[in-house]
PDB file of C-alpha atoms and ligand atoms in Angstrom:
ATOM      1  CA  MET K   1      37.171  38.421 147.158  1.00 56.00           C
ATOM      2  CA  ALA K   2      34.959  41.346 147.896  1.00 58.00           C
ATOM      3  CA  GLN K   3      35.704  44.731 145.766  1.00 67.00           C
ATOM      4  CA  GLU K   4      37.824  47.232 148.086  1.00 66.00           C
ATOM      5  CA  THR K   5      36.359  50.755 147.096  1.00 66.00           C
ATOM      6  CA  SER K   6      37.014  52.743 150.117  1.00 71.00           C
ATOM      7  CA  ARG K   7      40.620  52.493 150.992  1.00 79.00           C
ATOM      8  CA  ASP K   8      43.710  54.284 150.175  1.00 87.00           C
ATOM      9  CA  VAL K   9      46.179  51.847 148.208  1.00 92.00           C
ATOM     10  CA  GLY K  10      48.687  54.295 147.095  1.00 91.00           C
ATOM     11  CA  PRO K  11      51.088  53.422 143.974  1.00 94.00           C
ATOM     12  CA  VAL K  12      51.237  50.318 142.825  1.00 97.00           C
ATOM     13  CA  VAL K  13      53.957  50.005 140.548  1.00 98.00           C
ATOM     14  CA  LEU K  14      53.921  46.620 137.581  1.00 98.00           C
ATOM     15  CA  LEU K  15      57.477  46.057 136.729  1.00 98.00           C
ATOM     16  CA  GLY K  16      58.412  43.512 134.144  1.00 97.00           C
ATOM     17  CA  PRO K  17      59.313  42.593 130.204  1.00 97.00           C
ATOM     18  CA  PRO K  18      57.167  43.079 127.393  1.00 97.00           C
ATOM     19  CA  GLY K  19      54.351  40.386 127.328  1.00 97.00           C
ATOM     20  CA  ALA K  20      54.805  39.471 130.958  1.00 98.00           C
ATOM     21  CA  GLY K  21      51.071  40.363 131.977  1.00 97.00           C
ATOM     22  CA  LYS K  22      51.168  43.777 133.623  1.00 98.00           C
ATOM     23  CA  GLY K  23      48.160  45.457 131.565  1.00 96.00           C
ATOM     24  CA  THR K  24      46.176  41.916 132.386  1.00 96.00           C
ATOM     25  CA  GLN K  25      46.763  41.927 135.763  1.00 98.00           C
ATOM     26  CA  ALA K  26      47.016  46.134 136.102  1.00 98.00           C
ATOM     27  CA  LYS K  27      43.164  45.582 134.720  1.00 96.00           C
ATOM     28  CA  ARG K  28      42.276  43.010 137.676  1.00 97.00           C
ATOM     29  CA  ILE K  29      43.672  45.646 140.087  1.00 97.00           C
ATOM     30  CA  MET K  30      41.921  48.364 139.108  1.00 97.00           C
ATOM     31  CA  GLU K  31      38.330  46.548 139.015  1.00 96.00           C
ATOM     32  CA  HIS K  32      39.117  45.266 142.604  1.00 96.00           C
ATOM     33  CA  TYR K  33      40.026  48.257 144.348  1.00 96.00           C
ATOM     34  CA  GLN K  34      38.464  50.981 142.030  1.00 96.00           C
ATOM     35  CA  ILE K  35      41.707  52.729 141.319  1.00 96.00           C
ATOM     36  CA  PRO K  36      42.680  53.806 137.423  1.00 97.00           C
ATOM     37  CA  GLN K  37      45.276  52.181 135.687  1.00 97.00           C
ATOM     38  CA  VAL K  38      48.257  54.153 134.319  1.00 98.00           C
ATOM     39  CA  SER K  39      49.472  52.318 131.588  1.00 98.00           C
ATOM     40  CA  THR K  40      52.220  54.560 129.577  1.00 98.00           C
ATOM     41  CA  GLY K  41      52.028  52.577 126.780  1.00 97.00           C
ATOM     42  CA  ASP K  42      48.499  53.306 126.484  1.00 96.00           C
ATOM     43  CA  LEU K  43      48.701  56.683 126.795  1.00 97.00           C
ATOM     44  CA  LEU K  44      51.382  57.131 124.433  1.00 97.00           C
ATOM     45  CA  ARG K  45      49.447  54.861 121.576  1.00 96.00           C
ATOM     46  CA  ASP K  46      46.508  57.330 122.275  1.00 95.00           C
ATOM     47  CA  ASN K  47      48.737  60.083 121.683  1.00 97.00           C
ATOM     48  CA  VAL K  48      49.768  58.621 118.438  1.00 97.00           C
ATOM     49  CA  ALA K  49      46.524  57.853 117.454  1.00 95.00           C
ATOM     50  CA  ARG K  50      45.659  60.952 118.019  1.00 97.00           C
ATOM     51  CA  GLY K  51      48.559  62.609 116.061  1.00 98.00           C
ATOM     52  CA  THR K  52      49.462  65.113 119.242  1.00 97.00           C
ATOM     53  CA  GLU K  53      53.007  66.597 119.294  1.00 97.00           C
ATOM     54  CA  LEU K  54      54.155  63.922 121.442  1.00 97.00           C
ATOM     55  CA  GLY K  55      52.501  61.129 119.572  1.00 97.00           C
ATOM     56  CA  LEU K  56      54.327  62.548 116.705  1.00 97.00           C
ATOM     57  CA  GLN K  57      57.760  62.410 118.601  1.00 97.00           C
ATOM     58  CA  ALA K  58      56.880  59.214 120.000  1.00 97.00           C
ATOM     59  CA  LYS K  59      55.745  57.329 116.989  1.00 97.00           C
ATOM     60  CA  ALA K  60      58.884  56.188 115.194  1.00 96.00           C
ATOM     61  CA  THR K  61      60.847  55.119 118.603  1.00 97.00           C
ATOM     62  CA  MET K  62      57.955  52.913 119.523  1.00 97.00           C
ATOM     63  CA  ALA K  63      57.439  51.240 116.091  1.00 96.00           C
ATOM     64  CA  GLN K  64      61.075  50.416 116.633  1.00 96.00           C
ATOM     65  CA  GLY K  65      60.615  48.761 119.886  1.00 97.00           C
ATOM     66  CA  ALA K  66      62.730  51.482 121.767  1.00 98.00           C
ATOM     67  CA  LEU K  67      62.319  53.623 124.820  1.00 98.00           C
ATOM     68  CA  VAL K  68      60.908  57.261 124.505  1.00 98.00           C
ATOM     69  CA  PRO K  69      62.765  60.026 125.887  1.00 97.00           C
ATOM     70  CA  ASP K  70      62.815  60.011 129.865  1.00 97.00           C
ATOM     71  CA  ASN K  71      61.921  63.852 129.275  1.00 96.00           C
ATOM     72  CA  LEU K  72      59.045  63.270 126.710  1.00 97.00           C
ATOM     73  CA  MET K  73      57.438  60.832 129.668  1.00 97.00           C
ATOM     74  CA  TYR K  74      57.303  63.134 132.342  1.00 97.00           C
ATOM     75  CA  ASP K  75      54.970  65.963 131.648  1.00 95.00           C
ATOM     76  CA  MET K  76      52.308  63.404 130.742  1.00 97.00           C
ATOM     77  CA  VAL K  77      52.761  60.858 133.624  1.00 97.00           C
ATOM     78  CA  ARG K  78      53.218  63.688 136.165  1.00 95.00           C
ATOM     79  CA  HIS K  79      49.407  65.086 134.636  1.00 95.00           C
ATOM     80  CA  ARG K  80      47.826  61.943 134.725  1.00 96.00           C
ATOM     81  CA  LEU K  81      48.671  61.197 138.203  1.00 94.00           C
ATOM     82  CA  GLY K  82      47.388  64.583 139.162  1.00 92.00           C
ATOM     83  CA  GLN K  83      44.132  63.796 137.860  1.00 94.00           C
ATOM     84  CA  PRO K  84      41.387  63.504 140.982  1.00 93.00           C
ATOM     85  CA  ASP K  85      40.815  59.385 140.132  1.00 94.00           C
ATOM     86  CA  CYS K  86      44.194  59.013 141.438  1.00 94.00           C
ATOM     87  CA  LYS K  87      43.761  59.878 144.676  1.00 91.00           C
ATOM     88  CA  ARG K  88      43.375  56.997 146.352  1.00 92.00           C
ATOM     89  CA  GLY K  89      46.029  55.636 144.533  1.00 94.00           C
ATOM     90  CA  TYR K  90      46.899  53.873 140.546  1.00 96.00           C
ATOM     91  CA  VAL K  91      48.710  50.829 138.914  1.00 97.00           C
ATOM     92  CA  LEU K  92      51.683  52.235 137.129  1.00 98.00           C
ATOM     93  CA  ASP K  93      51.904  49.886 134.360  1.00 98.00           C
ATOM     94  CA  GLY K  94      55.253  50.422 132.272  1.00 97.00           C
ATOM     95  CA  PHE K  95      56.445  53.126 134.285  1.00 98.00           C
ATOM     96  CA  PRO K  96      59.110  53.895 135.540  1.00 98.00           C
ATOM     97  CA  ARG K  97      60.885  51.850 132.864  1.00 97.00           C
ATOM     98  CA  THR K  98      64.815  53.265 133.463  1.00 98.00           C
ATOM     99  CA  ALA K  99      66.575  54.192 136.766  1.00 95.00           C
ATOM    100  CA  ALA K 100      66.053  57.949 135.941  1.00 96.00           C
ATOM    101  CA  GLN K 101      62.542  57.118 135.491  1.00 97.00           C
ATOM    102  CA  ALA K 102      62.550  55.851 138.910  1.00 95.00           C
ATOM    103  CA  GLY K 103      64.576  58.106 141.004  1.00 93.00           C
ATOM    104  CA  TRP K 104      61.987  61.056 138.908  1.00 94.00           C
ATOM    105  CA  LEU K 105      58.569  58.889 140.380  1.00 94.00           C
ATOM    106  CA  ASP K 106      60.298  59.180 144.126  1.00 91.00           C
ATOM    107  CA  ALA K 107      61.104  62.732 143.934  1.00 90.00           C
ATOM    108  CA  LEU K 108      57.440  63.407 142.694  1.00 91.00           C
ATOM    109  CA  LEU K 109      55.785  61.222 145.442  1.00 89.00           C
ATOM    110  CA  ASP K 110      58.039  62.963 147.965  1.00 84.00           C
ATOM    111  CA  ASP K 111      56.713  66.034 146.871  1.00 74.00           C
ATOM    112  CA  LYS K 112      53.557  65.772 146.223  1.00 63.00           C
ATOM    113  CA  LEU K 113      51.748  62.834 148.256  1.00 52.00           C
ATOM    114  CA  PHE K 114      48.702  61.568 147.061  1.00 52.00           C
ATOM    115  CA  ASP K 115      46.711  62.162 150.248  1.00 52.00           C
ATOM    116  CA  ASN K 116      48.648  65.181 151.715  1.00 50.00           C
ATOM    117  CA  SER K 117      46.909  65.074 154.966  1.00 52.00           C
ATOM    118  CA  ARG K 118      49.330  61.740 155.849  1.00 52.00           C
ATOM    119  CA  PRO K 119      52.098  62.106 157.540  1.00 46.00           C
ATOM    120  CA  THR K 120      53.932  59.341 155.998  1.00 47.00           C
ATOM    121  CA  ARG K 121      55.065  59.110 152.470  1.00 54.00           C
ATOM    122  CA  ALA K 122      53.156  56.891 149.994  1.00 70.00           C
ATOM    123  CA  TRP K 123      56.218  54.752 148.450  1.00 82.00           C
ATOM    124  CA  PRO K 124      54.789  52.402 145.666  1.00 92.00           C
ATOM    125  CA  ILE K 125      54.163  49.070 146.136  1.00 95.00           C
ATOM    126  CA  VAL K 126      56.505  47.714 143.409  1.00 97.00           C
ATOM    127  CA  ILE K 127      55.821  44.040 141.753  1.00 98.00           C
ATOM    128  CA  ARG K 128      57.710  42.228 138.965  1.00 97.00           C
ATOM    129  CA  LEU K 129      56.221  39.814 137.187  1.00 98.00           C
ATOM    130  CA  ASP K 130      59.142  37.106 135.852  1.00 97.00           C
ATOM    131  CA  VAL K 131      58.478  34.984 133.257  1.00 97.00           C
ATOM    132  CA  ASP K 132      60.354  32.574 130.895  1.00 96.00           C
ATOM    133  CA  TYR K 133      61.508  33.686 127.883  1.00 93.00           C
ATOM    134  CA  ASN K 134      60.117  31.151 125.725  1.00 94.00           C
ATOM    135  CA  GLN K 135      56.451  32.035 127.463  1.00 95.00           C
ATOM    136  CA  LEU K 136      57.207  35.521 126.527  1.00 95.00           C
ATOM    137  CA  LEU K 137      57.563  35.125 122.856  1.00 95.00           C
ATOM    138  CA  LEU K 138      53.974  33.343 122.887  1.00 94.00           C
ATOM    139  CA  ARG K 139      52.314  35.871 124.748  1.00 96.00           C
ATOM    140  CA  ILE K 140      53.566  38.361 122.684  1.00 96.00           C
ATOM    141  CA  THR K 141      52.934  37.059 119.234  1.00 95.00           C
ATOM    142  CA  GLY K 142      49.778  35.784 120.166  1.00 95.00           C
ATOM    143  CA  ARG K 143      48.082  39.327 121.944  1.00 96.00           C
ATOM    144  CA  ARG K 144      45.154  40.749 120.301  1.00 96.00           C
ATOM    145  CA  SER K 145      42.983  43.608 122.132  1.00 95.00           C
ATOM    146  CA  CYS K 146      40.301  45.262 121.999  1.00 95.00           C
ATOM    147  CA  PRO K 147      40.606  48.715 120.440  1.00 92.00           C
ATOM    148  CA  ALA K 148      36.885  49.959 121.905  1.00 93.00           C
ATOM    149  CA  CYS K 149      37.054  48.704 125.242  1.00 92.00           C
ATOM    150  CA  GLY K 150      40.974  47.772 126.021  1.00 91.00           C
ATOM    151  CA  ARG K 151      40.374  43.873 126.945  1.00 93.00           C
ATOM    152  CA  ILE K 152      43.249  41.700 126.252  1.00 94.00           C
ATOM    153  CA  TYR K 153      43.607  38.448 124.473  1.00 97.00           C
ATOM    154  CA  ASN K 154      45.795  35.409 123.466  1.00 96.00           C
ATOM    155  CA  VAL K 155      44.925  33.342 121.199  1.00 96.00           C
ATOM    156  CA  HIS K 156      46.964  30.298 122.287  1.00 94.00           C
ATOM    157  CA  PHE K 157      46.034  31.143 126.310  1.00 94.00           C
ATOM    158  CA  GLN K 158      42.894  33.655 126.567  1.00 94.00           C
ATOM    159  CA  PRO K 159      41.361  33.438 123.551  1.00 96.00           C
ATOM    160  CA  PRO K 160      38.089  35.112 122.718  1.00 97.00           C
ATOM    161  CA  ARG K 161      34.458  33.403 122.175  1.00 97.00           C
ATOM    162  CA  VAL K 162      34.386  33.671 118.926  1.00 97.00           C
ATOM    163  CA  ASP K 163      37.768  34.399 116.805  1.00 96.00           C
ATOM    164  CA  GLU K 164      39.194  37.862 116.336  1.00 96.00           C
ATOM    165  CA  VAL K 165      35.897  39.149 118.273  1.00 98.00           C
ATOM    166  CA  CYS K 166      35.816  41.036 121.669  1.00 98.00           C
ATOM    167  CA  ASP K 167      33.574  39.017 124.038  1.00 97.00           C
ATOM    168  CA  VAL K 168      32.743  42.267 125.404  1.00 96.00           C
ATOM    169  CA  ASP K 169      31.172  44.438 123.013  1.00 97.00           C
ATOM    170  CA  GLY K 170      31.871  42.826 119.739  1.00 97.00           C
ATOM    171  CA  SER K 171      34.524  44.752 118.618  1.00 97.00           C
ATOM    172  CA  LYS K 172      37.145  43.346 116.011  1.00 97.00           C
ATOM    173  CA  LEU K 173      40.193  42.677 117.970  1.00 97.00           C
ATOM    174  CA  VAL K 174      43.444  44.244 116.819  1.00 96.00           C
ATOM    175  CA  THR K 175      47.006  43.263 116.397  1.00 95.00           C
ATOM    176  CA  ARG K 176      49.653  45.968 118.261  1.00 93.00           C
ATOM    177  CA  ASN K 177      52.208  47.498 115.728  1.00 91.00           C
ATOM    178  CA  ASP K 178      55.089  46.546 117.586  1.00 94.00           C
ATOM    179  CA  ASP K 179      53.971  42.779 118.511  1.00 95.00           C
ATOM    180  CA  ARG K 180      55.493  41.986 114.786  1.00 91.00           C
ATOM    181  CA  LEU K 181      58.524  39.526 115.116  1.00 90.00           C
ATOM    182  CA  GLU K 182      60.947  42.169 114.308  1.00 93.00           C
ATOM    183  CA  VAL K 183      60.251  44.468 116.602  1.00 96.00           C
ATOM    184  CA  ILE K 184      60.316  42.024 119.626  1.00 95.00           C
ATOM    185  CA  GLN K 185      63.670  41.316 119.844  1.00 95.00           C
ATOM    186  CA  PRO K 186      64.787  45.045 120.500  1.00 97.00           C
ATOM    187  CA  ARG K 187      62.066  45.742 122.862  1.00 97.00           C
ATOM    188  CA  LEU K 188      63.078  42.966 125.216  1.00 96.00           C
ATOM    189  CA  ALA K 189      66.883  44.344 124.725  1.00 96.00           C
ATOM    190  CA  ALA K 190      65.717  47.350 126.132  1.00 97.00           C
ATOM    191  CA  TYR K 191      63.933  45.338 128.882  1.00 97.00           C
ATOM    192  CA  GLU K 192      67.151  44.038 129.859  1.00 95.00           C
ATOM    193  CA  GLU K 193      69.530  46.765 129.578  1.00 97.00           C
ATOM    194  CA  GLN K 194      67.181  49.808 130.538  1.00 97.00           C
ATOM    195  CA  THR K 195      64.535  48.127 132.523  1.00 96.00           C
ATOM    196  CA  ARG K 196      66.773  45.814 134.464  1.00 93.00           C
ATOM    197  CA  PRO K 197      68.069  48.460 136.498  1.00 94.00           C
ATOM    198  CA  VAL K 198      64.867  49.816 137.605  1.00 96.00           C
ATOM    199  CA  ALA K 199      64.357  46.130 139.527  1.00 95.00           C
ATOM    200  CA  ASP K 200      68.071  46.843 140.961  1.00 93.00           C
ATOM    201  CA  TYR K 201      66.973  50.265 142.447  1.00 93.00           C
ATOM    202  CA  TYR K 202      63.910  48.706 144.155  1.00 95.00           C
ATOM    203  CA  GLN K 203      65.955  45.808 145.601  1.00 93.00           C
ATOM    204  CA  ARG K 204      68.431  47.994 147.157  1.00 92.00           C
ATOM    205  CA  THR K 205      65.472  50.120 148.923  1.00 87.00           C
ATOM    206  CA  GLY K 206      63.813  46.437 149.851  1.00 89.00           C
ATOM    207  CA  ARG K 207      60.612  47.360 147.713  1.00 90.00           C
ATOM    208  CA  LEU K 208      60.846  44.901 145.307  1.00 96.00           C
ATOM    209  CA  VAL K 209      58.556  42.036 145.367  1.00 97.00           C
ATOM    210  CA  SER K 210      58.627  39.411 142.819  1.00 97.00           C
ATOM    211  CA  VAL K 211      55.805  37.274 141.591  1.00 98.00           C
ATOM    212  CA  ASN K 212      56.115  33.947 139.205  1.00 97.00           C
ATOM    213  CA  GLY K 213      54.410  35.481 136.085  1.00 97.00           C
ATOM    214  CA  ASP K 214      54.391  31.610 134.509  1.00 97.00           C
ATOM    215  CA  ALA K 215      51.348  30.804 136.474  1.00 97.00           C
ATOM    216  CA  PRO K 216      48.227  31.095 135.348  1.00 96.00           C
ATOM    217  CA  VAL K 217      46.352  34.599 135.487  1.00 97.00           C
ATOM    218  CA  ASN K 218      44.168  34.069 138.872  1.00 97.00           C
ATOM    219  CA  GLU K 219      46.773  32.740 140.828  1.00 98.00           C
ATOM    220  CA  ILE K 220      48.581  35.486 139.883  1.00 98.00           C
ATOM    221  CA  THR K 221      46.033  37.968 140.972  1.00 98.00           C
ATOM    222  CA  GLU K 222      45.587  36.135 143.952  1.00 98.00           C
ATOM    223  CA  GLN K 223      49.090  36.670 144.859  1.00 98.00           C
ATOM    224  CA  ILE K 224      49.200  40.254 144.041  1.00 98.00           C
ATOM    225  CA  PHE K 225      46.390  40.677 145.804  1.00 97.00           C
ATOM    226  CA  ARG K 226      47.582  39.223 148.842  1.00 97.00           C
ATOM    227  CA  ILE K 227      50.628  41.413 148.333  1.00 96.00           C
ATOM    228  CA  ILE K 228      48.857  44.868 148.400  1.00 95.00           C
ATOM    229  CA  GLU K 229      46.756  43.284 151.597  1.00 93.00           C
ATOM    230  CA  ASP K 230      49.921  42.525 153.710  1.00 91.00           C
ATOM    231  CA  HIS K 231      51.752  46.297 152.280  1.00 88.00           C
ATOM    232  CA  HIS K 232      48.379  47.759 154.096  1.00 82.00           C
ATOM    233  CA  ALA K 233      47.996  45.375 157.246  1.00 79.00           C
TER     234      ALA K 233
HETATM  235  P1  AP5 A 301      54.005  48.940 126.620  1.00 52.08           P
HETATM  236  O1  AP5 A 301      52.793  49.230 126.019  1.00 52.08           O
HETATM  237  O2  AP5 A 301      53.935  49.225 128.128  1.00 52.08           O
HETATM  238  O3  AP5 A 301      54.528  47.730 126.284  1.00 52.08           O
HETATM  239  P2  AP5 A 301      55.639  46.745 127.216  1.00 52.08           P
HETATM  240  O4  AP5 A 301      56.226  46.814 128.452  1.00 52.08           O
HETATM  241  O5  AP5 A 301      56.515  46.104 125.800  1.00 52.08           O
HETATM  242  O6  AP5 A 301      54.677  45.379 127.627  1.00 52.08           O
HETATM  243  P3  AP5 A 301      53.196  44.692 127.052  1.00 52.08           P
HETATM  244  O7  AP5 A 301      51.980  45.544 126.929  1.00 52.08           O
HETATM  245  O8  AP5 A 301      53.900  44.210 125.932  1.00 52.08           O
HETATM  246  O9  AP5 A 301      53.034  43.609 127.823  1.00 52.08           O
HETATM  247  P4  AP5 A 301      52.145  43.231 128.807  1.00 52.08           P
HETATM  248  O10 AP5 A 301      52.986  43.318 130.390  1.00 52.08           O
HETATM  249  O11 AP5 A 301      51.360  44.352 129.164  1.00 52.08           O
HETATM  250  O12 AP5 A 301      51.648  41.866 128.978  1.00 52.08           O
HETATM  251  P5  AP5 A 301      49.802  41.387 128.932  1.00 52.08           P
HETATM  252  O13 AP5 A 301      49.033  41.989 130.368  1.00 52.08           O
HETATM  253  O14 AP5 A 301      49.559  42.581 127.610  1.00 52.08           O
HETATM  254  O15 AP5 A 301      54.908  49.957 126.045  1.00 52.08           O
HETATM  255  C1  AP5 A 301      55.170  49.911 124.702  1.00 52.08           C
HETATM  256  C2  AP5 A 301      56.042  51.064 123.946  1.00 52.08           C
HETATM  257  O16 AP5 A 301      55.897  52.062 124.681  1.00 52.08           O
HETATM  258  C3  AP5 A 301      57.483  50.915 124.559  1.00 52.08           C
HETATM  259  O17 AP5 A 301      58.302  49.553 123.693  1.00 52.08           O
HETATM  260  C4  AP5 A 301      58.150  52.317 124.182  1.00 52.08           C
HETATM  261  O18 AP5 A 301      58.243  52.376 123.113  1.00 52.08           O
HETATM  262  C5  AP5 A 301      56.854  53.217 125.069  1.00 52.08           C
HETATM  263  N1  AP5 A 301      56.883  53.352 126.593  1.00 52.08           N
HETATM  264  C6  AP5 A 301      56.092  52.881 127.385  1.00 52.08           C
HETATM  265  N2  AP5 A 301      56.331  53.077 128.211  1.00 52.08           N
HETATM  266  C7  AP5 A 301      57.341  53.945 128.695  1.00 52.08           C
HETATM  267  C8  AP5 A 301      58.384  54.192 129.416  1.00 52.08           C
HETATM  268  N3  AP5 A 301      58.046  54.517 130.875  1.00 52.08           N
HETATM  269  N4  AP5 A 301      59.430  55.205 129.081  1.00 52.08           N
HETATM  270  C9  AP5 A 301      60.088  55.055 127.905  1.00 52.08           C
HETATM  271  N5  AP5 A 301      58.942  54.776 126.847  1.00 52.08           N
HETATM  272  C10 AP5 A 301      57.911  53.932 127.418  1.00 52.08           C
HETATM  273  O19 AP5 A 301      49.724  40.214 128.536  1.00 52.08           O
HETATM  274  C11 AP5 A 301      50.561  40.111 127.070  1.00 52.08           C
HETATM  275  C12 AP5 A 301      49.857  38.740 126.595  1.00 52.08           C
HETATM  276  O20 AP5 A 301      49.874  37.754 127.694  1.00 52.08           O
HETATM  277  C13 AP5 A 301      48.671  38.509 126.306  1.00 52.08           C
HETATM  278  O21 AP5 A 301      47.549  37.927 124.904  1.00 52.08           O
HETATM  279  C14 AP5 A 301      47.770  38.247 127.893  1.00 52.08           C
HETATM  280  O22 AP5 A 301      46.496  37.397 127.354  1.00 52.08           O
HETATM  281  C15 AP5 A 301      48.856  37.070 127.650  1.00 52.08           C
HETATM  282  N6  AP5 A 301      48.861  36.619 129.328  1.00 52.08           N
HETATM  283  C16 AP5 A 301      48.732  37.507 130.399  1.00 52.08           C
HETATM  284  N7  AP5 A 301      49.210  36.712 131.367  1.00 52.08           N
HETATM  285  C17 AP5 A 301      48.936  35.661 131.189  1.00 52.08           C
HETATM  286  C18 AP5 A 301      49.080  34.338 132.090  1.00 52.08           C
HETATM  287  N8  AP5 A 301      49.518  34.187 133.144  1.00 52.08           N
HETATM  288  N9  AP5 A 301      49.551  33.268 131.281  1.00 52.08           N
HETATM  289  C19 AP5 A 301      49.083  33.103 129.837  1.00 52.08           C
HETATM  290  N10 AP5 A 301      48.904  34.272 129.412  1.00 52.08           N
HETATM  291  C20 AP5 A 301      48.790  35.373 129.669  1.00 52.08           C
HETATM  292 MG1   MG A 302      50.766  46.278 128.135  1.00 52.08          MG
END
């Protein structure tokens, strides 16, 4: 499929449990449509690494696999979505994650359209990746990522050409701090309790599209591109 670099895509929201493939698919949408990936997990990890005030507040919560309080998320997300590169659209990966965040995002989009010249609201395209529980565990425990370019690998499903080394830039791959076995369960529980209601919220308003996230990566990408194309047809 040819790259799409000119049209407005608007907000695309990827929902799904830890390890569902949100980051993997967000990077492909980003490359294809030339819109940024806005991963709240990546933004928070960056704040933790830089030791910012937000990072200090979020660090312990993230290490335990719980969700960072809503009020700490809003300034960070508002600031990121206000950047010029988000004008044509963006892929939200990991946000919204509570019913309150979903309501907040709608209010933000209502008030501050990504393109003020258009008469209609840019409601997000909401895509949920559904993945079998055992598959999720393999995906999370097998995940490695490149600290330099962010590329995501999996020792079981998408191994690098050379063990533990990034194909793109040769960096040594890292395992995320919250991919430890004892943290996986609380993360999955937080998803069930706090993020499932987000899907219900979008379902009620007829905006949720579910995709079989157990399929191979390329098949899922094709389906997502089709959903985005249909949305704009
Ligand atoms: P975040 O970074 O968002 O983590 P997550 O939601 O737990 O999701 P993951 O990044 O683990 O999984 P993914 O769906 O991106 O999967 P990936 O593509 O890597 O959040 C981390 C923490 O930050 C939270 O716990 C919370 O504390 C905090 N936080 C973040 N946002 C927040 C918010 N809005 N509110 C409050 N707190 C927030 O794929 C996983 C693996 O599977 C990879 O190895 C990949 O190679 C492989 N894979 C992917 N697709 C396939 C496929 N189709 N077939 C086979 N393997 C595949
Ligand atoms: Mg991710």
